[in-house]
Amino acid sequence: MIRVLVVDDHPVVRGGLVGWLAAQEDLDVVGEAADGLEALAQVAATAPDVVLMDLRMPRMDGVTAIERLAASHPGVRVLVLTTYDTDADIVRAVAAGATGYLLKDAPLPQLADAVRAAARGETVLAPPVAARLVSRMRAPVVEEPTARELEVLAGVARGLTNADIGRELFIGEATVKTHLLRLFAKLGVDDRTRAVMVAVERGLLPRPGG
């Protein structure tokens, strides 16, 4: 038998989940909770294998509860069940230690299978959630120029030499060159003129006369 704790702040939703899961021959609903604080107490009292966790709840939200459970009961699997599928919600929950992330429009048989999979230690993600995570992982990480690098580039835009920029910013000429090389890499360019053009296009530097 897989021991399950259901955590949701809406009594009707919670009751429906408890009724469906309890009807499964291999699932035993050992408790329910209306918020993160109750969930922590119930986990300590009932020792579930899987916690079905809503995210947005009063007193203590789901992510905070997941973090606490990961520290105090690392063997308990937490399966998020929520209506929210924003990148921020998904990443926070997974980073906190959630085993899976499902949306509340999931068919009930799929939900029961997800609980079983979570109990086996498998990662369970709703298709839209998986697609969002994959897109996020594939998106190139754009490293933004630092404030100092932009000060150097602003000097370049004004037609100053490296030596002039160094004197104005009280740094050595070699340091100016280092800042420019890092800027070139971040902006994907290989010369000073193009660096200024790209920075202006991206709104990092004001347009000439602007």
PDB file of C-alpha atoms in Angstrom:
ATOM      1  CA  MET A   1       0.000   0.000   0.000  1.00  0.00           C
ATOM      2  CA  ILE A   2       1.176   3.503  -0.848  1.00  0.00           C
ATOM      3  CA  ARG A   3       0.477   5.964   1.962  1.00  0.00           C
ATOM      4  CA  VAL A   4      -0.764   9.331   0.652  1.00  0.00           C
ATOM      5  CA  LEU A   5      -1.297  12.736   2.286  1.00  0.00           C
ATOM      6  CA  VAL A   6      -3.492  15.257   0.427  1.00  0.00           C
ATOM      7  CA  VAL A   7      -2.749  18.973   0.933  1.00  0.00           C
ATOM      8  CA  ASP A   8      -5.097  21.600  -0.549  1.00  0.00           C
ATOM      9  CA  ASP A   9      -6.778  24.660   0.936  1.00  0.00           C
ATOM     10  CA  HIS A  10     -10.065  24.105  -0.934  1.00  0.00           C
ATOM     11  CA  PRO A  11     -12.228  21.596   1.004  1.00  0.00           C
ATOM     12  CA  VAL A  12     -14.231  20.496  -2.053  1.00  0.00           C
ATOM     13  CA  VAL A  13     -11.101  19.836  -4.121  1.00  0.00           C
ATOM     14  CA  ARG A  14      -9.407  18.101  -1.191  1.00  0.00           C
ATOM     15  CA  GLY A  15     -12.470  15.947  -0.535  1.00  0.00           C
ATOM     16  CA  GLY A  16     -12.713  14.905  -4.158  1.00  0.00           C
ATOM     17  CA  LEU A  17      -9.050  13.923  -4.278  1.00  0.00           C
ATOM     18  CA  VAL A  18      -9.278  11.987  -1.018  1.00  0.00           C
ATOM     19  CA  GLY A  19     -12.380  10.103  -2.223  1.00  0.00           C
ATOM     20  CA  TRP A  20     -10.841   9.125  -5.565  1.00  0.00           C
ATOM     21  CA  LEU A  21      -7.467   8.099  -4.195  1.00  0.00           C
ATOM     22  CA  ALA A  22      -8.986   6.150  -1.292  1.00  0.00           C
ATOM     23  CA  ALA A  23     -10.999   4.107  -3.797  1.00  0.00           C
ATOM     24  CA  GLN A  24      -7.789   2.739  -5.345  1.00  0.00           C
ATOM     25  CA  GLU A  25      -6.871  -0.679  -3.999  1.00  0.00           C
ATOM     26  CA  ASP A  26      -3.165   0.125  -3.641  1.00  0.00           C
ATOM     27  CA  LEU A  27      -3.478   3.653  -2.218  1.00  0.00           C
ATOM     28  CA  ASP A  28      -4.137   4.499   1.423  1.00  0.00           C
ATOM     29  CA  VAL A  29      -5.005   8.142   2.214  1.00  0.00           C
ATOM     30  CA  VAL A  30      -3.521   8.562   5.682  1.00  0.00           C
ATOM     31  CA  GLY A  31      -4.360  12.236   6.172  1.00  0.00           C
ATOM     32  CA  GLU A  32      -5.233  15.618   4.700  1.00  0.00           C
ATOM     33  CA  ALA A  33      -4.182  19.208   5.338  1.00  0.00           C
ATOM     34  CA  ALA A  34      -5.363  22.671   4.347  1.00  0.00           C
ATOM     35  CA  ASP A  35      -1.995  24.456   4.268  1.00  0.00           C
ATOM     36  CA  GLY A  36       1.755  23.960   4.487  1.00  0.00           C
ATOM     37  CA  LEU A  37       1.924  24.110   8.269  1.00  0.00           C
ATOM     38  CA  GLU A  38      -0.737  21.430   8.651  1.00  0.00           C
ATOM     39  CA  ALA A  39       1.087  19.382   6.033  1.00  0.00           C
ATOM     40  CA  LEU A  40       4.303  19.372   8.059  1.00  0.00           C
ATOM     41  CA  ALA A  41       2.447  18.244  11.163  1.00  0.00           C
ATOM     42  CA  GLN A  42       0.556  15.551   9.254  1.00  0.00           C
ATOM     43  CA  VAL A  43       3.726  14.183   7.655  1.00  0.00           C
ATOM     44  CA  ALA A  44       5.305  13.842  11.086  1.00  0.00           C
ATOM     45  CA  ALA A  45       2.188  12.140  12.432  1.00  0.00           C
ATOM     46  CA  THR A  46       1.235   9.835   9.541  1.00  0.00           C
ATOM     47  CA  ALA A  47       4.535   9.063   7.724  1.00  0.00           C
ATOM     48  CA  PRO A  48       3.164   9.120   4.150  1.00  0.00           C
ATOM     49  CA  ASP A  49       5.078   7.834   1.130  1.00  0.00           C
ATOM     50  CA  VAL A  50       3.703  10.559  -1.157  1.00  0.00           C
ATOM     51  CA  VAL A  51       2.366  14.049  -0.415  1.00  0.00           C
ATOM     52  CA  LEU A  52       0.003  15.570  -2.977  1.00  0.00           C
ATOM     53  CA  MET A  53       0.717  19.286  -2.528  1.00  0.00           C
ATOM     54  CA  ASP A  54      -1.087  22.416  -3.714  1.00  0.00           C
ATOM     55  CA  LEU A  55       1.141  25.482  -4.172  1.00  0.00           C
ATOM     56  CA  ARG A  56      -0.752  28.587  -3.139  1.00  0.00           C
ATOM     57  CA  MET A  57      -2.205  28.219   0.334  1.00  0.00           C
ATOM     58  CA  PRO A  58      -2.617  30.415   3.436  1.00  0.00           C
ATOM     59  CA  ARG A  59      -0.147  30.482   6.349  1.00  0.00           C
ATOM     60  CA  MET A  60       2.536  28.477   4.515  1.00  0.00           C
ATOM     61  CA  ASP A  61       2.676  27.960   0.754  1.00  0.00           C
ATOM     62  CA  GLY A  62       3.523  24.715  -0.982  1.00  0.00           C
ATOM     63  CA  VAL A  63       7.079  25.614  -1.993  1.00  0.00           C
ATOM     64  CA  THR A  64       8.051  26.493   1.580  1.00  0.00           C
ATOM     65  CA  ALA A  65       6.495  23.267   2.818  1.00  0.00           C
ATOM     66  CA  ILE A  66       8.371  21.271   0.157  1.00  0.00           C
ATOM     67  CA  GLU A  67      11.660  22.849   1.249  1.00  0.00           C
ATOM     68  CA  ARG A  68      10.943  22.008   4.903  1.00  0.00           C
ATOM     69  CA  LEU A  69       9.979  18.436   4.033  1.00  0.00           C
ATOM     70  CA  ALA A  70      13.078  17.939   1.894  1.00  0.00           C
ATOM     71  CA  ALA A  71      15.168  18.862   4.949  1.00  0.00           C
ATOM     72  CA  SER A  72      13.207  17.008   7.639  1.00  0.00           C
ATOM     73  CA  HIS A  73      11.746  14.035   5.720  1.00  0.00           C
ATOM     74  CA  PRO A  74      13.910  13.501   2.613  1.00  0.00           C
ATOM     75  CA  GLY A  75      12.355  10.095   1.946  1.00  0.00           C
ATOM     76  CA  VAL A  76       8.873  11.541   1.397  1.00  0.00           C
ATOM     77  CA  ARG A  77       7.986  12.181  -2.254  1.00  0.00           C
ATOM     78  CA  VAL A  78       6.104  15.406  -2.968  1.00  0.00           C
ATOM     79  CA  LEU A  79       3.874  15.610  -6.018  1.00  0.00           C
ATOM     80  CA  VAL A  80       2.667  19.147  -6.792  1.00  0.00           C
ATOM     81  CA  LEU A  81      -0.940  19.421  -7.974  1.00  0.00           C
ATOM     82  CA  THR A  82      -1.889  22.976  -8.890  1.00  0.00           C
ATOM     83  CA  THR A  83      -3.622  25.200 -11.417  1.00  0.00           C
ATOM     84  CA  TYR A  84      -0.478  27.305 -11.857  1.00  0.00           C
ATOM     85  CA  ASP A  85       1.969  26.492 -14.664  1.00  0.00           C
ATOM     86  CA  THR A  86       4.139  29.611 -14.864  1.00  0.00           C
ATOM     87  CA  ASP A  87       7.900  29.153 -15.279  1.00  0.00           C
ATOM     88  CA  ALA A  88       8.523  30.720 -11.871  1.00  0.00           C
ATOM     89  CA  ASP A  89       6.105  28.372 -10.064  1.00  0.00           C
ATOM     90  CA  ILE A  90       7.484  25.270 -11.797  1.00  0.00           C
ATOM     91  CA  VAL A  91      11.141  26.103 -11.238  1.00  0.00           C
ATOM     92  CA  ARG A  92      10.617  27.071  -7.580  1.00  0.00           C
ATOM     93  CA  ALA A  93       8.762  23.839  -6.822  1.00  0.00           C
ATOM     94  CA  VAL A  94      11.246  21.567  -8.592  1.00  0.00           C
ATOM     95  CA  ALA A  95      14.200  23.407  -7.059  1.00  0.00           C
ATOM     96  CA  ALA A  96      12.619  23.021  -3.610  1.00  0.00           C
ATOM     97  CA  GLY A  97      12.569  19.243  -4.040  1.00  0.00           C
ATOM     98  CA  ALA A  98       9.269  18.271  -5.678  1.00  0.00           C
ATOM     99  CA  THR A  99       9.306  14.831  -7.332  1.00  0.00           C
ATOM    100  CA  GLY A 100       6.634  15.832  -9.841  1.00  0.00           C
ATOM    101  CA  TYR A 101       4.388  18.645 -11.038  1.00  0.00           C
ATOM    102  CA  LEU A 102       0.840  18.056 -12.282  1.00  0.00           C
ATOM    103  CA  LEU A 103      -1.974  20.409 -13.193  1.00  0.00           C
ATOM    104  CA  LYS A 104      -5.454  20.109 -11.705  1.00  0.00           C
ATOM    105  CA  ASP A 105      -6.999  19.436 -15.107  1.00  0.00           C
ATOM    106  CA  ALA A 106      -5.234  16.035 -15.155  1.00  0.00           C
ATOM    107  CA  PRO A 107      -7.648  13.078 -15.462  1.00  0.00           C
ATOM    108  CA  LEU A 108      -8.094  11.268 -12.149  1.00  0.00           C
ATOM    109  CA  PRO A 109      -6.709   7.917 -13.432  1.00  0.00           C
ATOM    110  CA  GLN A 110      -3.572   9.778 -14.556  1.00  0.00           C
ATOM    111  CA  LEU A 111      -3.294  11.339 -11.117  1.00  0.00           C
ATOM    112  CA  ALA A 112      -3.420   7.931  -9.423  1.00  0.00           C
ATOM    113  CA  ASP A 113      -0.727   6.634 -11.793  1.00  0.00           C
ATOM    114  CA  ALA A 114       1.383   9.709 -11.015  1.00  0.00           C
ATOM    115  CA  VAL A 115       1.152   8.982  -7.275  1.00  0.00           C
ATOM    116  CA  ARG A 116       2.337   5.420  -7.931  1.00  0.00           C
ATOM    117  CA  ALA A 117       5.209   6.661 -10.089  1.00  0.00           C
ATOM    118  CA  ALA A 118       6.219   9.242  -7.477  1.00  0.00           C
ATOM    119  CA  ALA A 119       6.246   6.513  -4.827  1.00  0.00           C
ATOM    120  CA  ARG A 120       8.744   4.630  -7.028  1.00  0.00           C
ATOM    121  CA  GLY A 121      10.927   7.737  -7.069  1.00  0.00           C
ATOM    122  CA  GLU A 122      10.133   8.621 -10.681  1.00  0.00           C
ATOM    123  CA  THR A 123       9.826  12.217 -11.863  1.00  0.00           C
ATOM    124  CA  VAL A 124       6.290  12.981 -13.030  1.00  0.00           C
ATOM    125  CA  LEU A 125       5.617  16.100 -15.107  1.00  0.00           C
ATOM    126  CA  ALA A 126       2.449  17.204 -16.868  1.00  0.00           C
ATOM    127  CA  PRO A 127       3.190  17.573 -20.627  1.00  0.00           C
ATOM    128  CA  PRO A 128       2.825  21.397 -20.596  1.00  0.00           C
ATOM    129  CA  VAL A 129       5.144  21.579 -17.598  1.00  0.00           C
ATOM    130  CA  ALA A 130       7.742  19.330 -19.230  1.00  0.00           C
ATOM    131  CA  ALA A 131       7.596  21.470 -22.385  1.00  0.00           C
ATOM    132  CA  ARG A 132       8.172  24.643 -20.373  1.00  0.00           C
ATOM    133  CA  LEU A 133      11.160  23.155 -18.548  1.00  0.00           C
ATOM    134  CA  VAL A 134      12.718  21.913 -21.795  1.00  0.00           C
ATOM    135  CA  SER A 135      12.250  25.329 -23.434  1.00  0.00           C
ATOM    136  CA  ARG A 136      13.790  27.017 -20.431  1.00  0.00           C
ATOM    137  CA  MET A 137      16.799  24.682 -20.474  1.00  0.00           C
ATOM    138  CA  ARG A 138      17.338  25.198 -24.205  1.00  0.00           C
ATOM    139  CA  ALA A 139      17.062  28.973 -24.073  1.00  0.00           C
ATOM    140  CA  PRO A 140      20.501  30.564 -24.359  1.00  0.00           C
ATOM    141  CA  VAL A 141      21.721  32.249 -21.212  1.00  0.00           C
ATOM    142  CA  VAL A 142      22.491  35.861 -22.043  1.00  0.00           C
ATOM    143  CA  GLU A 143      25.102  37.378 -19.762  1.00  0.00           C
ATOM    144  CA  GLU A 144      24.540  41.093 -19.394  1.00  0.00           C
ATOM    145  CA  PRO A 145      27.443  43.577 -19.381  1.00  0.00           C
ATOM    146  CA  THR A 146      28.451  44.971 -15.995  1.00  0.00           C
ATOM    147  CA  ALA A 147      28.070  48.630 -15.101  1.00  0.00           C
ATOM    148  CA  ARG A 148      31.842  49.122 -15.394  1.00  0.00           C
ATOM    149  CA  GLU A 149      31.943  47.484 -18.831  1.00  0.00           C
ATOM    150  CA  LEU A 150      29.195  49.814 -20.005  1.00  0.00           C
ATOM    151  CA  GLU A 151      31.131  52.809 -18.659  1.00  0.00           C
ATOM    152  CA  VAL A 152      34.080  51.707 -20.776  1.00  0.00           C
ATOM    153  CA  LEU A 153      31.871  51.244 -23.817  1.00  0.00           C
ATOM    154  CA  ALA A 154      30.310  54.666 -23.290  1.00  0.00           C
ATOM    155  CA  GLY A 155      33.824  56.082 -23.552  1.00  0.00           C
ATOM    156  CA  VAL A 156      34.342  54.189 -26.793  1.00  0.00           C
ATOM    157  CA  ALA A 157      31.068  55.622 -28.104  1.00  0.00           C
ATOM    158  CA  ARG A 158      32.398  59.113 -27.390  1.00  0.00           C
ATOM    159  CA  GLY A 159      35.485  58.379 -29.475  1.00  0.00           C
ATOM    160  CA  LEU A 160      37.928  58.059 -26.575  1.00  0.00           C
ATOM    161  CA  THR A 161      41.036  55.889 -26.800  1.00  0.00           C
ATOM    162  CA  ASN A 162      41.713  53.114 -24.285  1.00  0.00           C
ATOM    163  CA  ALA A 163      44.226  55.379 -22.576  1.00  0.00           C
ATOM    164  CA  ASP A 164      41.667  58.214 -22.382  1.00  0.00           C
ATOM    165  CA  ILE A 165      39.042  55.870 -20.916  1.00  0.00           C
ATOM    166  CA  GLY A 166      41.554  54.545 -18.384  1.00  0.00           C
ATOM    167  CA  ARG A 167      42.415  58.048 -17.176  1.00  0.00           C
ATOM    168  CA  GLU A 168      38.761  59.038 -16.935  1.00  0.00           C
ATOM    169  CA  LEU A 169      37.778  55.915 -14.942  1.00  0.00           C
ATOM    170  CA  PHE A 170      41.042  55.725 -12.945  1.00  0.00           C
ATOM    171  CA  ILE A 171      41.910  52.269 -14.259  1.00  0.00           C
ATOM    172  CA  GLY A 172      44.845  50.952 -16.258  1.00  0.00           C
ATOM    173  CA  GLU A 173      44.794  50.686 -20.047  1.00  0.00           C
ATOM    174  CA  ALA A 174      45.179  46.911 -19.781  1.00  0.00           C
ATOM    175  CA  THR A 175      42.056  46.791 -17.595  1.00  0.00           C
ATOM    176  CA  VAL A 176      40.163  48.771 -20.237  1.00  0.00           C
ATOM    177  CA  LYS A 177      41.169  46.199 -22.840  1.00  0.00           C
ATOM    178  CA  THR A 178      40.020  43.364 -20.561  1.00  0.00           C
ATOM    179  CA  HIS A 179      36.616  45.004 -20.093  1.00  0.00           C
ATOM    180  CA  LEU A 180      36.275  45.444 -23.850  1.00  0.00           C
ATOM    181  CA  LEU A 181      37.173  41.826 -24.582  1.00  0.00           C
ATOM    182  CA  ARG A 182      34.545  40.628 -22.100  1.00  0.00           C
ATOM    183  CA  LEU A 183      32.028  43.002 -23.666  1.00  0.00           C
ATOM    184  CA  PHE A 184      32.783  41.700 -27.149  1.00  0.00           C
ATOM    185  CA  ALA A 185      32.086  38.140 -25.962  1.00  0.00           C
ATOM    186  CA  LYS A 186      28.835  39.096 -24.225  1.00  0.00           C
ATOM    187  CA  LEU A 187      27.567  41.104 -27.195  1.00  0.00           C
ATOM    188  CA  GLY A 188      28.745  38.614 -29.815  1.00  0.00           C
ATOM    189  CA  VAL A 189      30.927  41.117 -31.690  1.00  0.00           C
ATOM    190  CA  ASP A 190      34.612  41.433 -32.544  1.00  0.00           C
ATOM    191  CA  ASP A 191      35.271  45.159 -32.798  1.00  0.00           C
ATOM    192  CA  ARG A 192      34.600  48.423 -30.981  1.00  0.00           C
ATOM    193  CA  THR A 193      32.270  49.940 -33.554  1.00  0.00           C
ATOM    194  CA  ARG A 194      30.013  46.904 -33.683  1.00  0.00           C
ATOM    195  CA  ALA A 195      29.989  46.710 -29.868  1.00  0.00           C
ATOM    196  CA  VAL A 196      28.625  50.260 -29.651  1.00  0.00           C
ATOM    197  CA  MET A 197      26.015  49.562 -32.340  1.00  0.00           C
ATOM    198  CA  VAL A 198      24.735  46.397 -30.646  1.00  0.00           C
ATOM    199  CA  ALA A 199      24.680  48.064 -27.230  1.00  0.00           C
ATOM    200  CA  VAL A 200      22.593  50.920 -28.625  1.00  0.00           C
ATOM    201  CA  GLU A 201      20.245  48.469 -30.375  1.00  0.00           C
ATOM    202  CA  ARG A 202      19.721  46.575 -27.124  1.00  0.00           C
ATOM    203  CA  GLY A 203      19.129  49.757 -25.148  1.00  0.00           C
ATOM    204  CA  LEU A 204      22.318  49.376 -23.099  1.00  0.00           C
ATOM    205  CA  LEU A 205      23.646  52.712 -24.327  1.00  0.00           C
ATOM    206  CA  PRO A 206      21.657  55.826 -25.285  1.00  0.00           C
ATOM    207  CA  ARG A 207      21.313  56.561 -28.975  1.00  0.00           C
ATOM    208  CA  PRO A 208      23.641  59.299 -30.253  1.00  0.00           C
ATOM    209  CA  GLY A 209      21.981  62.650 -29.695  1.00  0.00           C
ATOM    210  CA  GLY A 210      19.237  60.904 -27.682  1.00  0.00           C
TER     211      GLY A 210
END
